[in-house]
Amino acid sequence: MDVKIWTYIIVGATFALYIGIAIWTRAGSTKEFYVAGGGVSPLANGMATAADWMSAASFISMAGIISFAGYDGAVYLMGWTGGYVLLALLLAPYLRKFGKFTVPDFIGDRYYSKTARSVAVFCALIVSFTYVAGQMRGVGVVFSRFLEVDINTGVIIGMIIVLFYAVLGGMKGITYTQVAQYCVLIFAFMVPAIFISIQMTGNPIPQLGMGGTVTGSETYLLDKLNGLSTELGFNEYTNGSKSMIDVFAITLALMVGTAGLPHVIVRFFTVKKVKDARQSAGLALVFIAILYTTAPAIAVFARTNLIQTVSNKEYASMPEWFKNWEKTGLLMHTDKNNDGKIQYVKGDAYIMKEGKPQKDQPNIESANELYIDNDIMVLANPEIANLPNWVIALVAAGALAAALSTAAGLLLVISAAVSHDLIKKMIKPDISEKSELWTARISAAVAVCVAGYFGINPPGFVAAVVALAFGLAAASFFPAIILGIFYKKMNKEGAVSGMVVGMLLMLYYMAKFKLGWLGEMPDKSEWWFGISPEGFGTVAMIANFIVALVVCKFTPAPPQNVQDIVENIRIPSGAGEATGH
C-alpha cells in the first residue's frame, strides 16, 4: 500500500480512538471539566503531562532546529528539559497544595487583587493563543503533505477533532485522550529512529548510534557530519557560534518560560493528593526523556542523510519525497546556474521577508539553490531513509497526536481563564455551576475558531511570537509564582508592579529587535548585553524580581491570613502528625 492509504488507515484509527475516549469520559461538572474531577492516577497523569508538554514544537520542530543549528540548537533541548524539571520540583507540588484550578486563580488569590488576576489572565491568553495557533498550523502541514489536502482543509479537520473532545470531555476527556496520544507519539518517534540507527550505525539504540561509527567504516558519524557541513560552508555541526552569555540567557529564558506555562501547571491539579502530584511529575520526566534524548540522534541522522541525498545531485533524479515536499512550499529549489544540479551551500536561496522565503525572488547574491524548512526534517526523515510506507504514515499520526494533545490542553487554559477567572471570579461571582460549565464550553469553542483562523492565516512573524510567548511567561508568571510560594511577605503591589514591568520590557525588546516595529531593525551588535531577543526573557525576569522586591519593601505587607496560607503550602502533608504538632 502507498503512503496515502497507510496514512488514512493509521490516522483514522487514532482519531476514532480519541473520539471514543472523549465520549466515554465526557465531563458532567465544572470540576471534571477543569481538573478531571481530581481523581486521575499518577501513571495516567504522568503520560498525559508528557503528551501535553511535548507539542508539535517538541515532536516536529526541536529535532529540525538541532538538525540545522547543530550545537547551537542544544539550547532548546536544555531549556525545555530544564524547564520541566524546574516546574516539577519548584512549582507543581506547592500549587497543587494551594488548591486552585488555574495559574491566574493562584495569582489572584495569593495576591488578593483583581488587578493581579487580570494581568495573569492577559498573559495566560497571550501565551496560550500563541501556542495553539502554532499547533493548528502543524496539523495543517501534516495533512497537506500526507493526505494531500489543502493546508487550510487540514487545519479545519484538526479544529473539528479538537473541538469535539475538548468541548465535550473537558480536562477529564483530554486527560485520557492524552494518555492515548502519548502512546501514539512516542511509538511514532522511536520506530523510525531505531530503524535509521540500525541502518546507519548498526546500533538499535539511537542515543548510542549517534555517537557510534558509520556502518562499514571506522569513521564516527558526528565526524562525518562535521566534514559534510564544512564542505558546504556551514559551521562544524558540533561547534557553536553563539556567545556563552547568549546561550545561558536563551536556556534560562526557555527554562523559566516553560516552567510558567499554564497548560502544564494545571495538569497537577488533576490528581488526588500532593504526593500523587510529585509522583506524576517524576513519571512524566521519564516519559519526556525518552523523546528528548532521542531528538538529537534524529537530527544527526536526518541532516547526514539529507546532505548525502541532495547536495550536488541531479535535480531530475531526486526521489519522490523531494517532489512531494516541494508541493507544500516547505522545500523549494531554484536552479540559478542552470546546470541541472542542486547546489546546497551556506546562505539564503531566496529573499527572506518576515522569516519566509519569497518564492519568486531568488537571492542572486548567494550560491545556495535550496530552501528547507526546519519543520520538515522529522516528517521527511523516514522518506529520506527509504523506510517502509507504514512507518512514514506512523510519523504523520505521531505529529498529529503531539499537536492535538497540546492544542487541547491550551484550549482548556483559555476556556478556564475566561469562564472561571474572568467571569466567575470577577464579573459574575453568583453564576451557577451549570452556567459556568456552558460558558467554559462556549469559550473553548470560540478559542478553537480563533486558533483555526491563525492556523489558516498565520501572521508573518509567527516564529517571533512563539519566542515572545516564552519571554512573556518568563518575564511575568515565573517571578510572581516563585515569590508567591517562597516569600510570604510579597504583596500585591510588588507582584503587580514586577509583572507589568517585566512584561512591558519584554514587549519593547521583541518589538525593537525581533519584529522591527520601532523603525529599522537594529544590528546584532546593538543587542543589550549581547543577548538575543530569544534570551531576553532572562533579563526581563530579573527586572521583574528586582522591581517586585523593591516595591514590596515600601508598601504594606500582605494580610496575615495570606501569609498563613503561604506558610501552610510549604509544609509537607502529614508533617504535623510526624512531629507531634
Coordinates of C-alpha atoms in Angstrom, one line a residue:
M1 CA 0.0 0.0 0.0
D2 CA 1.2 3.5 -0.7
V3 CA 1.8 6.2 2.0
K4 CA -1.6 7.9 1.5
I5 CA -3.6 4.8 2.2
W6 CA -1.5 3.8 5.2
T7 CA -1.9 7.4 6.5
Y8 CA -5.7 7.2 6.1
I9 CA -5.7 3.9 8.0
I10 CA -3.4 4.9 10.9
V11 CA -4.6 8.5 11.3
G12 CA -8.3 7.4 11.0
A13 CA -7.8 4.7 13.7
T14 CA -6.1 7.1 16.1
F15 CA -8.8 9.8 15.6
A16 CA -11.5 7.2 16.2
L17 CA -9.7 6.2 19.4
Y18 CA -9.6 9.9 20.6
I19 CA -13.3 10.5 19.8
G20 CA -14.3 7.2 21.5
I21 CA -12.4 8.2 24.7
A22 CA -14.0 11.7 24.7
I23 CA -17.5 10.2 24.6
W24 CA -16.6 7.7 27.3
T25 CA -15.1 10.3 29.7
R26 CA -17.3 13.3 29.0
A27 CA -17.4 15.9 31.8
G28 CA -20.5 16.4 33.9
S29 CA -19.4 19.1 36.3
T30 CA -17.1 22.1 36.3
K31 CA -14.6 20.1 38.5
E32 CA -14.5 17.4 35.9
F33 CA -14.2 20.0 33.1
Y34 CA -11.4 21.9 34.7
V35 CA -9.3 19.3 36.6
A36 CA -10.9 15.9 35.6
G37 CA -12.6 15.6 39.0
G38 CA -9.2 15.4 40.7
G39 CA -9.1 11.6 40.5
V40 CA -6.5 10.8 37.9
S41 CA -3.8 8.2 38.8
P42 CA -0.2 9.3 38.9
L43 CA 0.7 7.0 36.0
A44 CA -2.1 8.3 33.7
N45 CA -1.3 11.9 34.7
G46 CA 2.4 11.4 34.0
M47 CA 1.6 10.2 30.5
A48 CA -0.9 12.9 29.9
T49 CA 1.5 15.5 31.2
A50 CA 4.2 14.3 28.9
A51 CA 1.8 14.5 25.9
D52 CA 0.7 17.9 27.0
W53 CA 4.3 19.1 27.3
M54 CA 5.6 17.6 24.1
S55 CA 3.8 19.7 21.5
A56 CA 4.4 19.9 17.8
A57 CA 7.4 22.0 18.7
S58 CA 9.0 19.0 20.6
F59 CA 7.9 16.4 18.0
I60 CA 8.5 18.3 14.8
S61 CA 10.5 21.5 15.4
M62 CA 13.1 20.6 18.1
A63 CA 14.9 18.0 16.1
G64 CA 14.6 20.2 13.0
I65 CA 16.2 23.1 14.7
I66 CA 19.0 20.9 16.1
S67 CA 19.4 19.4 12.6
F68 CA 20.2 22.8 11.1
A69 CA 21.7 24.7 14.0
G70 CA 23.8 21.8 15.4
Y71 CA 25.4 22.6 18.7
D72 CA 23.6 25.9 19.0
G73 CA 20.2 24.1 18.8
A74 CA 21.1 22.4 22.1
V75 CA 19.7 25.4 24.0
Y76 CA 16.2 24.3 23.1
L77 CA 16.9 20.8 24.4
M78 CA 18.4 22.1 27.6
G79 CA 15.9 24.9 28.1
W80 CA 12.7 22.8 27.6
T81 CA 14.0 19.9 29.6
G82 CA 15.3 22.1 32.4
G83 CA 12.0 24.0 32.4
Y84 CA 10.1 20.8 33.1
V85 CA 12.5 19.9 36.0
L86 CA 12.1 23.4 37.4
L87 CA 8.3 23.1 37.2
A88 CA 8.2 19.6 38.8
L89 CA 10.5 20.5 41.7
L90 CA 9.7 24.1 42.5
L91 CA 6.1 24.8 41.4
A92 CA 3.8 21.8 40.9
P93 CA 3.5 20.3 44.5
Y94 CA 3.0 23.8 46.1
L95 CA 0.5 24.9 43.5
R96 CA -1.4 21.6 44.0
K97 CA -1.5 22.1 47.7
F98 CA -2.7 25.7 47.3
G99 CA -5.7 24.0 45.6
K100 CA -6.6 26.4 42.7
F101 CA -7.6 25.3 39.2
T102 CA -5.6 27.8 37.2
V103 CA -2.5 30.0 37.4
P104 CA -4.5 33.3 37.3
D105 CA -6.6 31.8 40.1
F106 CA -3.4 31.3 42.2
I107 CA -2.1 34.7 41.4
G108 CA -5.4 36.4 42.0
D109 CA -6.0 34.7 45.4
R110 CA -2.3 34.8 46.6
Y111 CA -2.0 38.5 45.8
Y112 CA -5.6 39.3 47.0
S113 CA -6.1 41.5 43.9
K114 CA -8.3 41.7 40.9
T115 CA -5.6 43.6 39.1
A116 CA -3.1 40.8 39.6
R117 CA -5.7 38.3 38.4
S118 CA -6.4 40.5 35.3
V119 CA -2.7 40.7 34.4
A120 CA -2.4 36.9 34.8
V121 CA -5.4 36.3 32.6
F122 CA -4.0 38.5 29.9
C123 CA -0.6 36.7 30.0
A124 CA -2.3 33.3 30.0
L125 CA -4.4 34.2 27.0
I126 CA -1.5 35.6 25.0
V127 CA 0.8 32.6 25.7
S128 CA -2.0 30.0 25.1
F129 CA -3.3 31.6 21.8
T130 CA 0.3 31.8 20.5
Y131 CA 0.9 28.2 21.1
V132 CA -2.4 26.8 20.0
A133 CA -2.1 28.7 16.7
G134 CA 1.2 27.0 16.1
Q135 CA -0.2 23.6 16.9
M136 CA -3.1 24.1 14.4
R137 CA -0.6 25.1 11.7
G138 CA 1.4 22.0 12.4
V139 CA -1.8 19.9 11.9
G140 CA -2.4 21.6 8.6
V141 CA 1.1 20.9 7.4
V142 CA 0.9 17.2 8.2
F143 CA -2.5 16.8 6.5
S144 CA -1.2 18.8 3.5
R145 CA 1.8 16.5 2.9
F146 CA 0.5 13.1 3.8
L147 CA -3.2 13.2 2.9
E148 CA -2.6 15.6 0.0
V149 CA -5.3 18.0 1.1
D150 CA -5.0 21.8 1.3
I151 CA -3.3 23.1 4.4
N152 CA -6.4 25.1 5.3
T153 CA -8.6 22.0 5.0
G154 CA -6.2 20.2 7.3
V155 CA -6.5 22.9 9.9
I156 CA -10.3 22.7 9.7
I157 CA -10.2 18.9 10.2
G158 CA -7.9 19.4 13.2
M159 CA -10.3 22.0 14.6
I160 CA -13.2 19.7 14.4
I161 CA -11.4 16.8 16.2
V162 CA -10.1 19.1 19.0
L163 CA -13.4 20.8 19.3
F164 CA -15.1 17.5 19.8
Y165 CA -13.1 16.1 22.6
A166 CA -12.0 19.3 24.3
V167 CA -15.5 20.8 24.5
L168 CA -17.3 17.6 25.3
G169 CA -14.8 16.0 27.7
G170 CA -13.1 19.0 29.2
M171 CA -10.0 18.1 31.3
K172 CA -11.4 14.6 32.0
G173 CA -11.7 13.8 28.3
I174 CA -8.5 15.5 27.4
T175 CA -6.5 13.6 30.1
Y176 CA -7.4 10.1 28.9
T177 CA -7.1 11.2 25.3
Q178 CA -3.6 12.5 26.0
V179 CA -2.6 9.1 27.5
A180 CA -3.5 7.5 24.2
Q181 CA -1.8 10.3 22.3
Y182 CA 1.4 9.9 24.3
C183 CA 1.5 6.2 23.3
V184 CA 1.0 7.1 19.7
L185 CA 3.5 9.9 19.5
I186 CA 6.3 8.1 21.4
F187 CA 5.9 5.0 19.3
A188 CA 5.9 7.1 16.1
F189 CA 9.0 9.0 17.2
M190 CA 11.0 5.9 18.3
V191 CA 10.3 3.4 15.5
P192 CA 11.9 5.4 12.6
A193 CA 14.8 6.5 15.0
I194 CA 15.6 2.8 15.7
F195 CA 15.2 1.8 12.1
I196 CA 17.6 4.5 10.9
S197 CA 20.1 4.0 13.7
I198 CA 20.4 0.3 12.7
Q199 CA 20.6 1.3 9.0
M200 CA 23.4 3.9 9.6
T201 CA 25.4 2.6 12.5
G202 CA 24.2 -1.0 13.2
N203 CA 23.2 0.1 16.8
P204 CA 19.5 -0.2 17.6
I205 CA 19.7 2.4 20.4
P206 CA 19.6 5.9 18.6
Q207 CA 21.2 7.7 21.5
L208 CA 24.3 5.4 21.2
G209 CA 24.1 5.2 17.4
M210 CA 24.5 9.0 17.2
G211 CA 27.9 8.7 18.9
G212 CA 29.0 5.5 17.1
T213 CA 30.8 4.7 13.9
V214 CA 29.2 4.6 10.4
T215 CA 28.3 1.0 9.3
G216 CA 31.2 -0.5 7.3
S217 CA 33.6 2.3 8.3
E218 CA 35.8 3.4 11.3
T219 CA 34.6 7.0 10.9
Y220 CA 32.4 8.3 13.7
L221 CA 29.0 9.6 12.5
L222 CA 29.5 13.0 14.0
D223 CA 32.9 13.4 12.5
K224 CA 31.4 12.5 9.1
L225 CA 28.7 15.1 9.6
N226 CA 31.2 17.8 10.6
G227 CA 33.1 17.1 7.4
L228 CA 30.0 17.3 5.2
S229 CA 29.0 20.5 6.9
T230 CA 32.3 22.3 6.5
E231 CA 32.5 21.2 2.8
L232 CA 29.2 23.1 2.2
G233 CA 30.4 26.2 4.1
F234 CA 28.4 25.6 7.2
N235 CA 29.9 25.7 10.8
E236 CA 31.1 22.3 12.1
Y237 CA 28.0 20.6 13.4
T238 CA 29.4 20.0 16.9
N239 CA 30.7 23.6 17.3
G240 CA 28.5 26.5 18.3
S241 CA 28.6 30.1 17.1
K242 CA 26.6 31.8 19.9
S243 CA 28.3 33.6 22.8
M244 CA 28.3 31.9 26.2
I245 CA 26.2 34.7 27.7
D246 CA 23.5 34.3 24.9
V247 CA 23.5 30.5 25.3
F248 CA 23.0 31.0 29.1
A249 CA 20.3 33.6 28.6
I250 CA 18.3 31.6 26.0
T251 CA 18.5 28.4 28.0
L252 CA 17.4 30.2 31.2
A253 CA 14.6 32.1 29.4
L254 CA 13.3 28.8 27.9
M255 CA 13.5 27.1 31.3
V256 CA 11.7 29.7 33.4
G257 CA 9.3 30.5 30.5
T258 CA 8.2 26.9 30.0
A259 CA 8.1 26.4 33.8
G260 CA 5.5 29.2 33.9
L261 CA 3.3 27.8 31.0
P262 CA -0.2 27.5 32.4
H263 CA -1.4 24.4 30.4
V264 CA 1.2 22.1 32.0
I265 CA 0.8 23.5 35.5
V266 CA -2.9 22.8 35.6
R267 CA -2.2 19.1 35.0
F268 CA -1.0 18.7 38.6
F269 CA -4.5 19.7 39.9
T270 CA -6.0 16.5 38.3
V271 CA -4.6 14.1 40.9
K272 CA -6.0 13.3 44.4
K273 CA -3.1 14.2 46.6
V274 CA 0.1 16.3 46.7
K275 CA 2.1 13.0 46.8
D276 CA 0.4 12.0 43.6
A277 CA 1.4 15.3 42.0
R278 CA 5.1 14.6 42.9
Q279 CA 4.8 11.0 41.6
S280 CA 3.2 12.0 38.3
A281 CA 5.9 14.8 37.8
G282 CA 8.6 12.2 38.2
L283 CA 6.9 9.7 35.8
A284 CA 6.3 12.5 33.3
L285 CA 10.0 13.3 33.3
V286 CA 10.9 9.7 32.4
F287 CA 8.3 9.7 29.6
I288 CA 9.6 13.1 28.3
A289 CA 13.2 12.0 28.5
I290 CA 12.6 9.1 26.0
L291 CA 11.8 11.7 23.3
Y292 CA 14.1 14.4 24.3
T293 CA 17.2 12.2 24.4
T294 CA 16.3 10.7 21.0
A295 CA 15.7 14.1 19.3
P296 CA 19.5 14.9 18.8
A297 CA 20.1 11.5 17.3
I298 CA 17.2 12.0 14.8
A299 CA 18.7 15.4 14.0
V300 CA 22.1 13.9 13.2
F301 CA 20.6 11.1 11.1
A302 CA 18.3 13.4 9.1
R303 CA 21.0 16.0 8.5
T304 CA 23.5 13.4 7.3
N305 CA 21.0 11.7 5.0
L306 CA 19.7 15.0 3.6
I307 CA 23.2 16.3 2.6
Q308 CA 24.2 13.0 1.0
T309 CA 20.9 12.8 -0.9
V310 CA 20.6 16.3 -2.3
S311 CA 24.0 18.1 -2.3
N312 CA 25.4 18.5 -5.9
K313 CA 22.9 15.8 -7.2
E314 CA 20.9 16.0 -10.4
Y315 CA 17.5 17.7 -9.7
A316 CA 15.8 15.4 -12.3
S317 CA 16.9 12.3 -10.3
M318 CA 15.6 13.5 -7.0
P319 CA 13.4 10.8 -5.2
E320 CA 9.6 11.2 -4.9
W321 CA 9.7 12.6 -1.4
F322 CA 11.6 15.7 -2.6
K323 CA 8.9 16.5 -5.2
N324 CA 6.1 15.8 -2.7
W325 CA 7.6 18.3 -0.2
E326 CA 8.1 20.9 -2.9
K327 CA 4.3 20.9 -3.4
T328 CA 3.9 22.1 0.2
G329 CA 6.2 25.1 -0.3
L330 CA 8.3 24.0 2.7
L331 CA 11.1 22.8 0.4
M332 CA 12.0 24.9 -2.6
H333 CA 14.7 24.7 -5.3
T334 CA 15.8 27.3 -7.9
D335 CA 18.5 26.4 -10.5
K336 CA 20.4 29.7 -10.5
N337 CA 23.3 28.5 -12.7
N338 CA 21.2 26.2 -15.0
D339 CA 23.4 23.2 -14.5
G340 CA 20.6 20.9 -13.5
K341 CA 22.2 20.1 -10.2
I342 CA 21.2 21.2 -6.6
Q343 CA 23.8 23.5 -5.1
Y344 CA 23.2 23.3 -1.4
V345 CA 25.6 25.6 0.5
K346 CA 25.5 28.1 3.2
G347 CA 23.3 31.1 2.5
D348 CA 19.7 32.1 1.7
A349 CA 18.4 30.6 -1.6
Y350 CA 15.6 33.2 -1.7
I351 CA 14.9 36.7 -0.5
M352 CA 13.6 36.3 3.1
K353 CA 10.7 38.5 4.3
E354 CA 9.4 38.2 7.9
G355 CA 11.1 34.8 8.2
K356 CA 9.6 33.5 5.0
P357 CA 11.2 32.8 1.6
Q358 CA 9.8 34.8 -1.3
K359 CA 9.2 32.0 -3.9
D360 CA 9.5 34.3 -6.9
Q361 CA 12.6 36.2 -5.6
P362 CA 15.8 34.0 -5.7
N363 CA 18.7 35.6 -3.8
I364 CA 21.2 36.1 -6.6
E365 CA 23.9 37.1 -4.0
S366 CA 24.0 33.5 -2.7
A367 CA 25.1 30.4 -4.5
N368 CA 22.7 28.3 -2.4
E369 CA 19.8 26.9 -4.5
L370 CA 17.8 25.0 -1.9
Y371 CA 15.4 26.2 0.9
I372 CA 14.4 23.7 3.5
D373 CA 12.0 24.5 6.3
N374 CA 13.3 23.2 9.7
D375 CA 9.9 21.6 10.4
I376 CA 10.0 19.1 7.6
M377 CA 13.1 17.2 8.9
V378 CA 11.3 14.8 11.3
L379 CA 8.4 14.3 9.0
A380 CA 10.6 13.7 5.9
N381 CA 13.3 11.7 7.8
P382 CA 11.7 8.2 7.2
E383 CA 11.2 9.1 3.5
I384 CA 14.8 10.2 3.0
A385 CA 16.0 7.0 4.6
N386 CA 13.6 4.9 2.4
L387 CA 11.8 3.3 5.3
P388 CA 8.5 1.3 4.8
N389 CA 5.4 3.3 4.0
W390 CA 3.6 2.3 7.2
V391 CA 6.5 4.0 9.2
I392 CA 6.1 7.2 7.2
A393 CA 2.3 7.1 8.0
L394 CA 3.0 6.4 11.6
V395 CA 5.2 9.5 11.9
A396 CA 2.3 11.6 10.5
A397 CA -0.1 10.1 13.1
G398 CA 2.5 10.9 15.9
A399 CA 2.9 14.5 14.7
L400 CA -0.9 14.9 14.8
A401 CA -1.1 13.4 18.3
A402 CA 1.6 15.8 19.6
A403 CA -0.1 18.8 18.0
L404 CA -3.6 17.9 19.1
S405 CA -2.7 16.9 22.7
T406 CA -1.1 20.3 23.4
A407 CA -3.8 22.2 21.5
A408 CA -6.4 20.6 23.7
G409 CA -4.6 21.5 26.9
L410 CA -4.1 25.1 25.8
L411 CA -7.8 25.4 24.8
L412 CA -8.7 24.3 28.3
V413 CA -6.5 27.0 29.8
I414 CA -8.2 29.6 27.6
S415 CA -11.6 28.3 28.5
A416 CA -10.8 28.3 32.2
A417 CA -9.3 31.8 32.1
V418 CA -12.5 33.2 30.5
S419 CA -15.2 31.2 32.4
H420 CA -13.5 30.7 35.8
D421 CA -11.0 33.5 36.3
L422 CA -12.7 36.3 34.4
I423 CA -16.5 35.6 34.6
K424 CA -16.9 33.7 37.9
K425 CA -14.2 35.4 39.9
M426 CA -14.5 39.0 38.6
I427 CA -17.7 39.7 36.5
K428 CA -20.4 37.4 37.8
P429 CA -19.5 35.6 41.1
D430 CA -23.0 34.2 41.6
I431 CA -23.0 32.2 38.3
S432 CA -24.4 28.7 38.7
E433 CA -22.2 25.6 38.1
K434 CA -24.3 24.6 35.1
S435 CA -24.0 28.1 33.5
E436 CA -20.2 28.2 34.3
L437 CA -19.8 24.8 32.6
W438 CA -21.7 26.0 29.5
T439 CA -19.6 29.2 29.5
A440 CA -16.4 27.1 29.6
R441 CA -17.6 25.0 26.7
I442 CA -18.6 28.1 24.6
S443 CA -15.2 29.7 25.5
A444 CA -13.4 26.6 24.3
A445 CA -15.4 26.6 21.0
V446 CA -14.6 30.2 20.3
A447 CA -11.0 29.6 21.2
V448 CA -10.8 26.7 18.6
C449 CA -12.2 29.0 16.0
V450 CA -9.7 31.8 16.7
A451 CA -6.9 29.3 16.8
G452 CA -8.1 27.9 13.5
Y453 CA -8.1 31.3 11.9
F454 CA -4.5 31.9 12.9
G455 CA -3.6 28.4 11.7
I456 CA -5.1 29.3 8.3
N457 CA -3.8 32.9 8.2
P458 CA -0.6 32.8 10.3
P459 CA 1.0 36.2 10.8
G460 CA 4.3 36.5 9.1
F461 CA 6.1 36.9 12.4
V462 CA 4.7 33.7 13.9
A463 CA 8.1 32.4 14.9
A464 CA 8.9 35.7 16.6
V465 CA 5.6 35.5 18.5
V466 CA 6.4 32.0 19.8
A467 CA 9.7 33.3 21.2
L468 CA 7.7 36.2 22.6
A469 CA 5.4 33.7 24.4
F470 CA 8.4 32.1 26.2
G471 CA 9.7 35.5 27.1
L472 CA 6.4 36.8 28.3
A473 CA 5.8 33.7 30.5
A474 CA 9.4 34.1 31.9
A475 CA 9.0 37.9 32.5
S476 CA 5.6 37.8 34.0
F477 CA 4.4 34.5 35.5
F478 CA 7.5 32.9 36.9
P479 CA 8.7 35.5 39.4
A480 CA 5.1 36.0 40.6
I481 CA 4.6 32.3 41.2
I482 CA 8.1 31.7 42.8
L483 CA 7.7 34.7 45.1
G484 CA 4.2 33.8 45.9
I485 CA 5.3 30.4 47.1
F486 CA 8.6 31.1 48.8
Y487 CA 8.3 34.7 50.1
K488 CA 5.3 35.1 52.3
K489 CA 5.7 38.9 52.7
M490 CA 5.5 39.5 48.9
N491 CA 2.4 41.8 48.5
K492 CA 0.1 42.6 45.6
E493 CA 1.8 46.0 44.9
G494 CA 5.2 44.3 44.4
A495 CA 3.8 41.4 42.4
V496 CA 1.7 43.5 40.0
S497 CA 4.5 46.1 39.5
G498 CA 7.0 43.3 38.7
M499 CA 4.7 41.6 36.2
V500 CA 3.9 44.8 34.4
V501 CA 7.5 46.0 34.2
G502 CA 8.8 42.6 33.1
M503 CA 6.0 42.2 30.5
L504 CA 6.5 45.8 29.1
L505 CA 10.2 45.4 28.9
M506 CA 9.9 42.1 27.1
L507 CA 7.4 43.5 24.6
Y508 CA 9.6 46.5 23.9
Y509 CA 12.7 44.4 23.2
M510 CA 10.8 42.0 21.0
A511 CA 9.2 44.8 19.1
K512 CA 12.5 46.6 18.6
F513 CA 15.0 43.7 17.9
K514 CA 12.8 40.9 16.6
L515 CA 9.8 42.4 14.9
G516 CA 11.2 45.7 13.7
W517 CA 8.1 47.6 14.7
L518 CA 10.1 50.6 16.1
G519 CA 11.8 51.6 12.9
E520 CA 14.6 49.9 11.1
M521 CA 15.7 46.5 12.5
P522 CA 18.9 47.1 14.6
D523 CA 22.0 45.1 14.0
K524 CA 23.0 42.3 16.4
S525 CA 25.8 44.5 17.7
E526 CA 23.2 46.7 19.3
W527 CA 21.6 43.9 21.4
W528 CA 21.6 44.7 25.1
F529 CA 24.4 42.8 26.9
G530 CA 24.9 40.8 23.7
I531 CA 21.7 38.9 24.4
S532 CA 19.4 37.9 21.5
P533 CA 15.6 38.5 21.7
E534 CA 15.0 34.8 22.3
G535 CA 17.1 35.1 25.5
F536 CA 15.9 38.5 26.7
G537 CA 13.2 36.9 28.8
T538 CA 16.0 36.2 31.3
V539 CA 16.8 40.0 31.6
A540 CA 13.1 40.9 31.8
M541 CA 12.6 38.2 34.5
I542 CA 15.5 39.6 36.6
A543 CA 13.9 43.1 36.2
N544 CA 10.6 41.7 37.4
F545 CA 12.2 40.2 40.5
I546 CA 14.1 43.5 41.4
V547 CA 11.0 45.7 40.9
A548 CA 8.8 43.4 42.8
L549 CA 11.1 43.2 45.8
V550 CA 11.9 46.9 45.9
V551 CA 8.2 47.9 45.7
C552 CA 7.3 45.3 48.3
K553 CA 9.8 46.9 50.8
F554 CA 8.0 50.3 50.5
T555 CA 4.4 49.1 50.6
P556 CA 2.2 47.4 53.2
A557 CA 2.7 43.7 54.0
P558 CA 0.1 41.3 52.8
P559 CA -2.7 40.4 55.3
Q560 CA -1.8 37.8 58.0
N561 CA -4.3 35.2 56.6
V562 CA -2.5 35.3 53.2
Q563 CA 0.9 34.9 55.0
D564 CA -0.5 31.9 56.9
I565 CA -1.7 30.3 53.6
V566 CA 1.8 30.7 52.1
E567 CA 3.3 29.2 55.2
N568 CA 0.9 26.3 55.1
I569 CA 1.5 25.3 51.4
R570 CA 5.3 24.9 52.1
I571 CA 4.6 22.3 54.9
P572 CA 4.5 18.7 53.6
S573 CA 1.2 16.9 54.1
G574 CA 1.3 14.8 57.3
A575 CA 4.2 16.8 58.8
G576 CA 2.1 17.7 61.8
E577 CA 1.5 14.0 62.7
A578 CA 5.1 13.2 62.2
T579 CA 6.4 15.9 64.5
G580 CA 3.6 15.7 67.1
H581 CA 2.4 19.3 66.4

